[in-house]
Coordinates of N, CA and C in Angstrom, one line a residue:
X5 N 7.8 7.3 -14.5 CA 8.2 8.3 -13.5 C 7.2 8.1 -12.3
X6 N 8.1 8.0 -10.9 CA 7.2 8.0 -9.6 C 7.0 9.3 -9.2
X7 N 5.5 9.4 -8.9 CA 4.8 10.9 -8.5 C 4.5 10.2 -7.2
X8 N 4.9 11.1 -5.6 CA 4.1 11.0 -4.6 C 3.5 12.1 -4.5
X9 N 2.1 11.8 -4.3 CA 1.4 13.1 -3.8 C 0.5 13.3 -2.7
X10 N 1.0 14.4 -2.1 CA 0.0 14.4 -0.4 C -0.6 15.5 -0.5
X11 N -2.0 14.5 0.6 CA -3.0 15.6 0.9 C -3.2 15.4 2.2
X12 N -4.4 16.4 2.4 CA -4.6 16.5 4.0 C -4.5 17.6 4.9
X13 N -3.1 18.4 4.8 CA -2.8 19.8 5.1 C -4.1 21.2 5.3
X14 N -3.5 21.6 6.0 CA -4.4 22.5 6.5 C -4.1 23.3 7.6
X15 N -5.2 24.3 7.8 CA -4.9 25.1 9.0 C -5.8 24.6 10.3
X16 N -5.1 24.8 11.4 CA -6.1 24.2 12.4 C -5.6 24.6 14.0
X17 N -7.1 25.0 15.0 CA -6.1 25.5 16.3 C -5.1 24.7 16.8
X18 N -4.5 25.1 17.7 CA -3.7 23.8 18.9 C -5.0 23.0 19.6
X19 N -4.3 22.2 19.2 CA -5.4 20.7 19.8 C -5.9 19.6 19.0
X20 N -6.2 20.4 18.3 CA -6.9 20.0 16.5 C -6.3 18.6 15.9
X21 N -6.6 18.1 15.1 CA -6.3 16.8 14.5 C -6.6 17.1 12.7
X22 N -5.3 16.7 12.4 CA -5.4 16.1 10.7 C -4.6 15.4 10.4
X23 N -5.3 14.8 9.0 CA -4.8 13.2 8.4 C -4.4 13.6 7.7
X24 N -2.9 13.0 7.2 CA -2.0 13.2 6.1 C -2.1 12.1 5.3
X25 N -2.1 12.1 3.7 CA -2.3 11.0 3.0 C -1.2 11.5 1.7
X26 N -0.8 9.8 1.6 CA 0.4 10.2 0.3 C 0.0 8.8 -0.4
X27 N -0.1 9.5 -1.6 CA -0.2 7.9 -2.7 C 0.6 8.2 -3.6
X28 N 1.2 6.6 -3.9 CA 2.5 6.5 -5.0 C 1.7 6.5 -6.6
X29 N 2.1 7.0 -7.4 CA 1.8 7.0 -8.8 C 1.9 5.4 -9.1
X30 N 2.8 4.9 -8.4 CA 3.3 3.2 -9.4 C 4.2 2.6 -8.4
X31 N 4.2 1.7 -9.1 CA 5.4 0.6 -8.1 C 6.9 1.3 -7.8
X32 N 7.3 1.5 -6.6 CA 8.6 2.1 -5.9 C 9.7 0.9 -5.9
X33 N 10.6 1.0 -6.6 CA 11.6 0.0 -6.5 C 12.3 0.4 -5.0
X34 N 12.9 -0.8 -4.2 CA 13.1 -0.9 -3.2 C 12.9 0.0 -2.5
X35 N 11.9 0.4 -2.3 CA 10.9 1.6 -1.3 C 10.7 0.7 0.3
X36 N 11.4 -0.2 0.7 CA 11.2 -0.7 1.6 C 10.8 0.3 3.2
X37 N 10.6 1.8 2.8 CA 10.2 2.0 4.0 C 9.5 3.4 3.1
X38 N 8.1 4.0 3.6 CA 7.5 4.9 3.0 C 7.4 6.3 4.7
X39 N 7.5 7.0 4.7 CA 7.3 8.0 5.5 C 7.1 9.6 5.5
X40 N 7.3 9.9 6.5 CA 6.9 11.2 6.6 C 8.1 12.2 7.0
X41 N 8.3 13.9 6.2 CA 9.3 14.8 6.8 C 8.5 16.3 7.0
X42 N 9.1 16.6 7.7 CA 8.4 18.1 8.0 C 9.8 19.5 8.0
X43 N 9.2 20.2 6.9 CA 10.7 21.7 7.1 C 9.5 22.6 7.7
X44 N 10.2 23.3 8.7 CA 9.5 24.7 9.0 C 10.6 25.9 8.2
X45 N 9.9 26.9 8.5 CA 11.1 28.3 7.6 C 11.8 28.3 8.8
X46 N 13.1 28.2 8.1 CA 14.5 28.6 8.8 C 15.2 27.4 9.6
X47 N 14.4 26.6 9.3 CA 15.0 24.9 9.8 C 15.2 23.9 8.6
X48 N 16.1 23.0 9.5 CA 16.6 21.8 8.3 C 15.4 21.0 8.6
X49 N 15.2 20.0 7.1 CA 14.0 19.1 7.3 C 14.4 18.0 8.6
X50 N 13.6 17.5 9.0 CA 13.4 16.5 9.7 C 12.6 15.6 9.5
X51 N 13.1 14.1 10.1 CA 12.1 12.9 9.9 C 11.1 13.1 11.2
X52 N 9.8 12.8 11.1 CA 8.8 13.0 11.4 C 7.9 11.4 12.0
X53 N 8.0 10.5 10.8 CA 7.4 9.0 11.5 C 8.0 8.0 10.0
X54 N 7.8 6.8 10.1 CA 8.3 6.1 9.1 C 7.6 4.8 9.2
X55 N 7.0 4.0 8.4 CA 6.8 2.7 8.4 C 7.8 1.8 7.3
X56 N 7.7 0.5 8.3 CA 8.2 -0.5 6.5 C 7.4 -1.1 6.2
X57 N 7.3 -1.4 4.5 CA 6.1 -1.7 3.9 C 6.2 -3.0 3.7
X58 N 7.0 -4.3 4.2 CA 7.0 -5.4 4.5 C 6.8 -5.7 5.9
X59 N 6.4 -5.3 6.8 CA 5.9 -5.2 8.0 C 5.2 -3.5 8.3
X60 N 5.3 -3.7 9.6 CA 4.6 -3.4 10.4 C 5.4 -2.3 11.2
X61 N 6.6 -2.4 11.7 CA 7.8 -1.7 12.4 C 7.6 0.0 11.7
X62 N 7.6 0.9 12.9 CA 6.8 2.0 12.8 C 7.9 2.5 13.3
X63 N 8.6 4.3 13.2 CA 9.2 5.1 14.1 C 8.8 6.6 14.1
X64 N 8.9 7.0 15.0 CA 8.6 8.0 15.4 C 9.4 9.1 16.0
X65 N 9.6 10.1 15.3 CA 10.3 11.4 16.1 C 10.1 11.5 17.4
X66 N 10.7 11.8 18.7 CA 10.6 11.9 20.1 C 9.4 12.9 20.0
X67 N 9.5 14.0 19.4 CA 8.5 15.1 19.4 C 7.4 15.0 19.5
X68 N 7.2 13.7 18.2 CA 5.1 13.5 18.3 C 4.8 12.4 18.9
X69 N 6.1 11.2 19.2 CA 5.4 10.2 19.4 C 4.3 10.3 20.9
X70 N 3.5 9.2 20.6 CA 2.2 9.5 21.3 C 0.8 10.4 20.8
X71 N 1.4 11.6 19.7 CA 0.3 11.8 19.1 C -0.1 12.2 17.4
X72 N 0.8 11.6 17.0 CA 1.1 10.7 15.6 C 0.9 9.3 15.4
X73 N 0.3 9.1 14.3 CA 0.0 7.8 14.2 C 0.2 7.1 12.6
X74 N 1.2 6.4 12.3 CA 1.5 6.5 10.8 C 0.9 4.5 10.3
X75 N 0.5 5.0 9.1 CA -0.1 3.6 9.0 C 0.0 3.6 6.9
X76 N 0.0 2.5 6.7 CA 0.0 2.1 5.7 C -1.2 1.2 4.7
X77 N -1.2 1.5 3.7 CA -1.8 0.2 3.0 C -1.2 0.5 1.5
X78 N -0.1 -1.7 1.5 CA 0.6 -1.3 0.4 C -0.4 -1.8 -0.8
X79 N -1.6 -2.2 -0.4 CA -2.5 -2.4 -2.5 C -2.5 -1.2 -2.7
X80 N -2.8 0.2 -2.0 CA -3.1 1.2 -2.7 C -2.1 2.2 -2.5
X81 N -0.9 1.3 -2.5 CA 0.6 2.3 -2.2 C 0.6 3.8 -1.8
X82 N -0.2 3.7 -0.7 CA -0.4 4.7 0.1 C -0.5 5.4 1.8
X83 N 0.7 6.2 2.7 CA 0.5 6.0 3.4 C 0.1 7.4 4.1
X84 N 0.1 6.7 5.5 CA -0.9 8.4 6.1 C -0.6 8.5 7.5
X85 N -1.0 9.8 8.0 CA -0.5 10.4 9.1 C -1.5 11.0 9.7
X86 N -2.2 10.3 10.7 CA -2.7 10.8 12.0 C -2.6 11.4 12.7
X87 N -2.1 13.1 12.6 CA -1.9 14.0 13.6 C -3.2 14.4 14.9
X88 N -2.8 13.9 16.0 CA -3.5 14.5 16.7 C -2.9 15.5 18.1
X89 N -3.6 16.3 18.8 CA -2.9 17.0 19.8 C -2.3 18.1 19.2
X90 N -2.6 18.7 18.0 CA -1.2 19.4 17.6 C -1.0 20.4 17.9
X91 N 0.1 20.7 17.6 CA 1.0 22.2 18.5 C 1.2 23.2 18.1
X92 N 1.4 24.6 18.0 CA 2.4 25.4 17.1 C 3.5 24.7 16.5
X93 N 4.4 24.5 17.5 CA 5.1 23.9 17.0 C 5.6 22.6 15.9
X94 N 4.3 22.4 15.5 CA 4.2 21.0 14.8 C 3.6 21.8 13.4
X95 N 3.7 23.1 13.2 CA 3.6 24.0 11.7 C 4.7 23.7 11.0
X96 N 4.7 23.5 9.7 CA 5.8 23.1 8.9 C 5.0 22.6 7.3
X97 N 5.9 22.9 6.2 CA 5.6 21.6 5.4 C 6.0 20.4 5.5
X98 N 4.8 19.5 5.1 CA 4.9 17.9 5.7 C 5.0 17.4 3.7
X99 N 6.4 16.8 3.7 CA 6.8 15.7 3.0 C 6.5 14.4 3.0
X100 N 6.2 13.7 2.3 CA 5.7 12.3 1.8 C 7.4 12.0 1.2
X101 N 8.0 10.8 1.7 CA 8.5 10.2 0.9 C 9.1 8.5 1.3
X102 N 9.7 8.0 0.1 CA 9.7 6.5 -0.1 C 11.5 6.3 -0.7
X103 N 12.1 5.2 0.6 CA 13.4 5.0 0.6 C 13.4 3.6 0.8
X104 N 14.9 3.2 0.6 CA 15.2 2.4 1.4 C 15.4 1.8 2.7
X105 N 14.9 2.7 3.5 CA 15.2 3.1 5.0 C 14.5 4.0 5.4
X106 N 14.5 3.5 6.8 CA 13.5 4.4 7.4 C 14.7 5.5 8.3
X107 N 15.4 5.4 8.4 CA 17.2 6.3 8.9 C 16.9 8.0 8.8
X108 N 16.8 8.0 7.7 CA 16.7 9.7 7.2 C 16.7 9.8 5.6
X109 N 16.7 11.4 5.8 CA 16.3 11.7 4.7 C 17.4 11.1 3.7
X110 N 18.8 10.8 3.6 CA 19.5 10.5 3.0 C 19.5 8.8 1.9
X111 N 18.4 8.3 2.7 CA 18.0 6.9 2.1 C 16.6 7.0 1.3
X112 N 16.0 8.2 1.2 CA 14.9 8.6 0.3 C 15.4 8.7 -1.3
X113 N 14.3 8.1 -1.6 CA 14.4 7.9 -3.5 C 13.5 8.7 -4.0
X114 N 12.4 8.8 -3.5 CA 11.6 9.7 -3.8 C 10.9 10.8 -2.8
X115 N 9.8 11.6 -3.7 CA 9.8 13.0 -2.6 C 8.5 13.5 -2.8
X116 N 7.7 13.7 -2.4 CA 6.2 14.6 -2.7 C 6.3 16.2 -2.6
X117 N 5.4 17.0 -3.0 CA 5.4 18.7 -3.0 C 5.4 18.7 -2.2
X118 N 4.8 18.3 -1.1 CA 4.6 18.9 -0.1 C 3.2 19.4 0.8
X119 N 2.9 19.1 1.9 CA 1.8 19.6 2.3 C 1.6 20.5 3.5
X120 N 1.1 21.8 3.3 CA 1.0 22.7 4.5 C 0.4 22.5 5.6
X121 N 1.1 22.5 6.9 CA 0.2 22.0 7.9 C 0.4 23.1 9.0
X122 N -0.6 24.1 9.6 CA 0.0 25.3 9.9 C -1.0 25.4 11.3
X123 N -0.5 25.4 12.5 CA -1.3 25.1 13.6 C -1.0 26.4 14.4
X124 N -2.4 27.2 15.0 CA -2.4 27.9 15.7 C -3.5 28.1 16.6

């Protein structure tokens, strides 16, 4: 059984900066892309940033790009998220997960608890 689990979350003013980290339990069958989602209360989740783990090819929600920064390393099947600049609006729980696609949440095979990221 694949466990993703993220850390990093926290409380922090606007402006502030934190790093999101998600490591896989074990090898992800066709996990060809590992990324990031964020739900706030009373909103549908949203994709947030995405890498593929055969390259390099990165995407980014309009929202953060410029102050998100998502990066990978597949020996320790683990990836992470560089929040910097952050906003109110960028309060939400932050999901870790691993699909076939980087598209949306719909191509995700797997899913992490979740991590609190609460900016004021």
């Amino acid at each position: 059984h694949v466990q993703l689990v993220e850390s990093g979350g926290g409380s922090v003013a606007a402006g502030g900066s934190l790093r999101l980290s998600c490591a896989a339990s074990a090898y992800i069958s066709r996990s060809n892309c590992m990324g990031w989602f964020r739900q706030a209360p009373g909103k549908e989740r949203e994709g947030v940033a995405g890498i593929y783990t055969g390259g390099t090819t990165t995407y980014y929600a309009d929202s953060v790009k410029g102050r998100f920064t998502i990066s990978r390393d597949n020996a320790k099947k683990t990836v992470y998220l560089a929040m910097n600049s952050l906003k109110p609006e960028d309060t939400a729980m932050y999901y870790c997960a691993a699909g076939t696609n980087c598209g949306g949440s719909r191509y995700q095979r797997y899913w992490g608890q979740g991590t609190q990221v609460t900016v004021s």
